Short mmCIF file of N, CA, C and O in Angstrom, two decimals:
data_model
loop_
_atom_site.label_atom_id
_atom_site.label_comp_id
_atom_site.label_asym_id
_atom_site.label_seq_id
_atom_site.Cartn_x
_atom_site.Cartn_y
_atom_site.Cartn_z
N MET A 1 125.53 168.89 174.07
CA MET A 1 125.96 167.33 174.38
C MET A 1 124.75 166.80 173.25
O MET A 1 123.78 167.16 173.33
N SER A 2 125.29 165.91 172.21
CA SER A 2 124.48 165.08 171.53
C SER A 2 123.39 164.21 172.45
O SER A 2 123.92 163.83 173.19
N ASP A 3 122.84 163.71 171.51
CA ASP A 3 121.78 162.50 172.63
C ASP A 3 122.65 161.00 172.20
O ASP A 3 123.24 160.87 171.40
N VAL A 4 122.86 160.21 173.44
CA VAL A 4 123.49 159.34 173.41
C VAL A 4 122.58 158.12 173.32
O VAL A 4 121.37 157.94 173.95
N ARG A 5 122.47 156.75 172.62
CA ARG A 5 121.80 155.70 172.72
C ARG A 5 122.65 154.55 173.38
O ARG A 5 123.96 154.72 173.14
N HIS A 6 122.29 154.14 174.33
CA HIS A 6 122.72 152.62 174.58
C HIS A 6 122.57 151.54 174.59
O HIS A 6 121.03 151.37 174.86
N VAL A 7 122.91 150.30 174.32
CA VAL A 7 122.12 149.24 173.59
C VAL A 7 122.63 148.20 174.75
O VAL A 7 123.53 147.86 174.36
N LEU A 8 121.69 147.32 175.78
CA LEU A 8 121.89 146.22 176.50
C LEU A 8 121.44 145.22 175.29
O LEU A 8 120.33 145.09 174.91
N VAL A 9 122.88 144.44 175.29
CA VAL A 9 122.17 143.25 174.51
C VAL A 9 121.50 141.78 175.64
O VAL A 9 122.97 141.63 176.46
N LEU A 10 120.57 141.49 175.57
CA LEU A 10 120.36 140.37 176.66
C LEU A 10 119.69 139.24 175.92
O LEU A 10 118.98 138.66 175.04
N PRO A 11 119.72 138.11 176.93
CA PRO A 11 119.69 136.91 176.36
C PRO A 11 118.24 136.04 175.67
O PRO A 11 117.99 134.77 174.56
N ASP A 12 117.70 137.02 176.72
CA ASP A 12 115.67 136.70 176.16
C ASP A 12 115.09 137.74 176.52
O ASP A 12 115.16 139.19 177.01
N ARG A 13 113.41 138.06 176.02
CA ARG A 13 112.20 138.73 176.21
C ARG A 13 112.28 139.22 177.64
O ARG A 13 112.16 140.56 178.00
N ASP A 14 112.04 137.78 179.10
CA ASP A 14 112.13 137.92 179.67
C ASP A 14 113.08 138.85 180.86
O ASP A 14 112.83 139.63 181.09
N THR A 15 113.87 138.57 180.17
CA THR A 15 115.42 139.25 180.49
C THR A 15 115.57 140.55 180.54
O THR A 15 115.73 141.42 181.61
N ALA A 16 115.22 141.35 179.16
CA ALA A 16 115.09 142.52 178.96
C ALA A 16 114.30 142.63 179.27
O ALA A 16 114.39 144.32 179.68
N GLN A 17 112.82 142.61 179.79
CA GLN A 17 112.19 143.29 180.69
C GLN A 17 112.68 143.98 181.81
O GLN A 17 112.51 144.31 182.47
N GLU A 18 112.77 142.42 182.40
CA GLU A 18 113.57 142.41 183.80
C GLU A 18 114.34 143.68 184.11
O GLU A 18 114.45 144.76 184.80
N VAL A 19 115.23 144.13 182.85
CA VAL A 19 116.52 145.00 183.12
C VAL A 19 115.67 146.72 182.67
O VAL A 19 116.34 147.45 183.34
N ALA A 20 114.80 146.42 181.82
CA ALA A 20 113.95 147.65 181.52
C ALA A 20 113.42 148.45 182.94
O ALA A 20 114.00 149.13 183.19
N VAL A 21 113.27 147.34 183.55
CA VAL A 21 112.73 148.04 185.11
C VAL A 21 113.68 148.16 185.99
O VAL A 21 113.60 149.19 186.61
N GLU A 22 114.63 147.63 185.94
CA GLU A 22 115.97 147.79 186.92
C GLU A 22 116.31 149.48 186.28
O GLU A 22 116.95 149.63 186.83
N LEU A 23 116.44 149.91 185.20
CA LEU A 23 116.66 150.67 184.45
C LEU A 23 116.81 152.08 185.58
O LEU A 23 116.89 152.99 185.57
N ALA A 24 114.75 151.60 185.56
CA ALA A 24 114.32 153.06 186.17
C ALA A 24 114.46 152.74 187.22
O ALA A 24 114.65 153.92 188.26
N ASP A 25 114.49 151.44 188.14
CA ASP A 25 114.87 151.58 189.84
C ASP A 25 116.16 152.43 190.10
O ASP A 25 116.60 152.64 191.06
N ARG A 26 116.96 151.33 189.31
CA ARG A 26 118.22 152.08 189.78
C ARG A 26 118.68 153.21 189.44
O ARG A 26 119.74 154.01 189.94
N PHE A 27 118.61 153.79 187.92
CA PHE A 27 119.01 154.61 187.40
C PHE A 27 118.26 155.96 187.16
O PHE A 27 118.48 157.11 186.51
N GLY A 28 116.87 155.55 187.65
CA GLY A 28 115.79 156.67 187.24
C GLY A 28 115.72 156.88 186.21
O GLY A 28 115.66 158.06 185.51
N VAL A 29 115.49 156.39 184.99
CA VAL A 29 115.39 155.86 183.16
C VAL A 29 113.88 156.51 183.53
O VAL A 29 113.07 155.56 184.07
N ALA A 30 113.77 157.79 183.36
CA ALA A 30 112.23 158.17 182.74
C ALA A 30 111.32 157.68 181.49
O ALA A 30 110.50 157.19 181.54
N GLU A 31 112.56 157.74 180.64
CA GLU A 31 111.35 157.51 179.51
C GLU A 31 111.95 155.86 179.15
O GLU A 31 112.77 155.32 179.94
N GLU A 32 110.74 155.38 178.90
CA GLU A 32 110.60 153.56 178.65
C GLU A 32 111.74 153.33 178.03
O GLU A 32 111.56 153.43 176.32
N PRO A 33 112.25 152.37 178.57
CA PRO A 33 113.33 151.69 177.18
C PRO A 33 112.79 151.23 176.42
O PRO A 33 111.83 150.17 176.09
N GLN A 34 112.94 150.93 175.37
CA GLN A 34 112.36 150.58 173.97
C GLN A 34 112.96 148.95 174.05
O GLN A 34 114.69 148.63 173.98
N LEU A 35 112.58 147.57 173.86
CA LEU A 35 112.61 146.53 173.35
C LEU A 35 112.27 145.95 172.10
O LEU A 35 111.69 146.43 171.82
N VAL A 36 113.52 145.22 171.39
CA VAL A 36 113.98 145.24 170.06
C VAL A 36 114.20 143.99 170.26
O VAL A 36 115.49 143.66 170.99
N ARG A 37 113.90 142.64 169.83
CA ARG A 37 113.99 141.16 169.04
C ARG A 37 115.15 141.35 168.33
O ARG A 37 115.02 142.23 166.75
N ASP A 38 116.34 140.71 168.32
CA ASP A 38 117.85 140.51 167.20
C ASP A 38 117.71 139.10 167.16
O ASP A 38 117.95 138.10 167.97
N ALA A 39 117.23 138.68 165.70
CA ALA A 39 117.46 137.06 165.57
C ALA A 39 118.59 137.67 165.11
O ALA A 39 119.22 137.97 164.40
N LEU A 40 119.56 136.40 165.81
CA LEU A 40 121.02 135.90 165.54
C LEU A 40 120.99 135.55 163.84
O LEU A 40 120.54 135.08 163.32
N ALA A 41 121.90 135.89 163.25
CA ALA A 41 121.82 135.90 161.68
C ALA A 41 122.34 134.64 161.42
O ALA A 41 123.07 133.85 161.95
N GLY A 42 121.31 134.38 160.19
CA GLY A 42 121.03 132.71 159.86
C GLY A 42 120.45 131.82 160.82
O GLY A 42 120.19 130.93 160.40
N GLU A 43 120.26 132.60 162.02
CA GLU A 43 119.07 131.76 162.82
C GLU A 43 117.75 131.92 162.70
O GLU A 43 116.93 133.24 162.53
N ASP A 44 117.01 130.60 162.70
CA ASP A 44 115.55 131.28 161.72
C ASP A 44 114.70 130.73 163.66
O ASP A 44 113.76 131.38 163.64
N ASP A 45 115.37 129.94 164.18
CA ASP A 45 114.57 129.68 165.14
C ASP A 45 114.58 130.93 166.52
O ASP A 45 115.57 131.63 166.82
N ALA A 46 113.00 130.91 166.85
CA ALA A 46 113.03 132.43 167.50
C ALA A 46 113.80 132.05 169.00
O ALA A 46 113.91 133.13 169.28
N GLU A 47 113.83 131.05 169.81
CA GLU A 47 114.82 130.90 170.61
C GLU A 47 116.23 131.41 170.93
O GLU A 47 116.83 131.46 171.90
N ASP A 48 116.59 131.61 169.36
CA ASP A 48 117.81 131.71 169.27
C ASP A 48 118.20 133.55 169.21
O ASP A 48 118.93 134.10 168.60
N ALA A 49 117.18 133.78 169.52
CA ALA A 49 116.63 135.48 169.32
C ALA A 49 117.77 136.15 170.57
O ALA A 49 117.09 135.37 171.81
N GLN A 50 118.46 137.22 170.46
CA GLN A 50 118.63 138.18 171.28
C GLN A 50 117.70 139.10 171.53
O GLN A 50 116.96 139.58 170.38
N TRP A 51 117.48 139.85 172.63
CA TRP A 51 116.73 140.90 172.94
C TRP A 51 117.75 142.45 173.50
O TRP A 51 118.49 142.14 173.67
N LEU A 52 117.60 143.06 172.75
CA LEU A 52 117.99 144.99 172.60
C LEU A 52 116.84 145.86 173.56
O LEU A 52 116.12 145.53 173.72
N VAL A 53 117.67 146.23 174.47
CA VAL A 53 116.98 147.13 175.07
C VAL A 53 117.66 148.52 175.21
O VAL A 53 119.25 148.61 175.19
N VAL A 54 117.11 149.33 174.47
CA VAL A 54 117.66 150.10 173.72
C VAL A 54 117.35 151.57 174.52
O VAL A 54 116.00 151.73 174.63
N VAL A 55 118.08 152.23 175.22
CA VAL A 55 117.97 153.60 176.16
C VAL A 55 118.65 155.10 175.94
O VAL A 55 119.76 154.97 175.68
N GLU A 56 117.45 155.93 175.08
CA GLU A 56 117.61 157.00 175.23
C GLU A 56 118.27 157.70 176.45
O GLU A 56 117.69 157.90 177.09
N ASP A 57 119.72 158.21 175.97
CA ASP A 57 120.46 159.19 177.44
C ASP A 57 120.42 160.38 176.89
O ASP A 57 121.80 160.96 176.64
N ALA A 58 119.40 161.47 176.55
CA ALA A 58 119.82 162.76 176.01
C ALA A 58 120.58 163.93 176.59
O ALA A 58 121.36 164.14 176.41
N ASP A 59 120.98 163.39 178.54
CA ASP A 59 121.80 164.62 178.98
C ASP A 59 123.12 163.33 178.81
O ASP A 59 123.87 164.58 179.75
N GLY A 60 123.21 162.62 178.74
CA GLY A 60 124.29 161.44 178.94
C GLY A 60 124.99 161.44 180.25
O GLY A 60 125.93 161.67 180.38
N ARG A 61 123.82 161.13 181.07
CA ARG A 61 124.19 161.08 182.36
C ARG A 61 124.10 159.43 182.52
O ARG A 61 124.63 159.40 184.26
N LEU A 62 124.20 158.70 182.22
CA LEU A 62 124.45 157.45 182.68
C LEU A 62 125.83 156.47 182.01
O LEU A 62 126.50 157.34 181.08
N ASP A 63 126.46 156.39 183.34
CA ASP A 63 127.44 155.66 183.45
C ASP A 63 127.37 154.51 182.44
O ASP A 63 127.18 153.54 182.96
N PRO A 64 128.22 154.18 181.28
CA PRO A 64 127.95 153.03 180.94
C PRO A 64 128.99 151.78 181.57
O PRO A 64 128.57 150.74 180.95
N SER A 65 129.80 151.96 182.12
CA SER A 65 130.31 150.72 183.02
C SER A 65 129.49 150.53 184.30
O SER A 65 129.28 149.34 184.38
N ALA A 66 128.30 151.95 184.41
CA ALA A 66 127.36 150.80 185.34
C ALA A 66 126.33 150.17 184.72
O ALA A 66 125.66 148.93 184.80
N LEU A 67 126.12 150.09 183.63
CA LEU A 67 125.07 149.44 182.44
C LEU A 67 125.91 148.53 181.93
O LEU A 67 124.79 147.41 182.24
N ASP A 68 126.62 148.30 181.78
CA ASP A 68 127.61 147.40 181.99
C ASP A 68 127.41 146.29 182.68
O ASP A 68 127.24 144.74 182.40
N GLU A 69 127.77 146.71 183.33
CA GLU A 69 127.86 145.87 185.03
C GLU A 69 126.34 145.41 185.04
O GLU A 69 125.91 143.81 185.44
N LEU A 70 125.24 146.21 184.88
CA LEU A 70 123.51 145.56 184.88
C LEU A 70 123.23 144.61 184.35
O LEU A 70 122.78 143.56 184.41
N ALA A 71 124.15 144.95 182.74
CA ALA A 71 123.62 144.30 182.03
C ALA A 71 124.49 142.59 182.03
O ALA A 71 123.80 141.11 181.82
N ALA A 72 125.60 142.57 182.16
CA ALA A 72 126.06 141.56 183.30
C ALA A 72 125.28 140.44 184.33
O ALA A 72 125.51 139.25 184.02
N GLU A 73 124.93 140.96 184.72
CA GLU A 73 124.40 140.76 186.12
C GLU A 73 123.25 139.70 185.39
O GLU A 73 122.77 138.46 186.05
N TYR A 74 122.94 140.08 184.08
CA TYR A 74 121.49 139.41 183.69
C TYR A 74 122.21 138.39 182.18
O TYR A 74 121.89 138.19 181.37
N GLU A 75 123.41 138.40 182.42
CA GLU A 75 124.30 137.66 181.52
C GLU A 75 124.02 137.76 179.62
O GLU A 75 124.30 137.42 179.11
N GLY A 76 124.19 139.34 180.14
CA GLY A 76 124.33 140.23 178.77
C GLY A 76 125.32 141.59 178.96
O GLY A 76 126.32 141.12 179.83
N TRP A 77 125.45 142.04 177.73
CA TRP A 77 126.64 143.16 178.40
C TRP A 77 126.07 144.63 177.24
O TRP A 77 125.26 144.48 176.31
N LEU A 78 126.99 145.46 177.83
CA LEU A 78 126.89 147.05 176.49
C LEU A 78 127.25 146.50 175.39
O LEU A 78 128.55 146.66 175.35
N GLU A 79 126.43 147.25 174.65
CA GLU A 79 127.17 146.75 172.92
C GLU A 79 128.00 148.13 172.70
O GLU A 79 127.31 149.14 173.34
N ALA A 80 129.06 148.18 172.55
CA ALA A 80 130.10 149.03 172.01
C ALA A 80 129.16 150.20 171.50
O ALA A 80 128.74 150.01 170.38
N PRO A 81 129.96 151.71 171.85
CA PRO A 81 128.80 152.82 170.78
C PRO A 81 129.49 152.78 168.97
O PRO A 81 130.63 152.43 169.18
#
């Protein structure tokens, strides 16, 4: 099975950090998720940046629908692969 990468899109950095902690607590994600700032196209204002939480799922054991539900709790979503 090939490596799977899940990308959760969240409204701000603090929320992204909370979700990263939740991933470890709820799903036992061992590898620290990567937080990435994603400035919206054409926006210069840092306040309009979304944050991505990138989760490597080498074993393909994470349930995308459960990840989407987690992101939704924080006003975010799971990016379609």
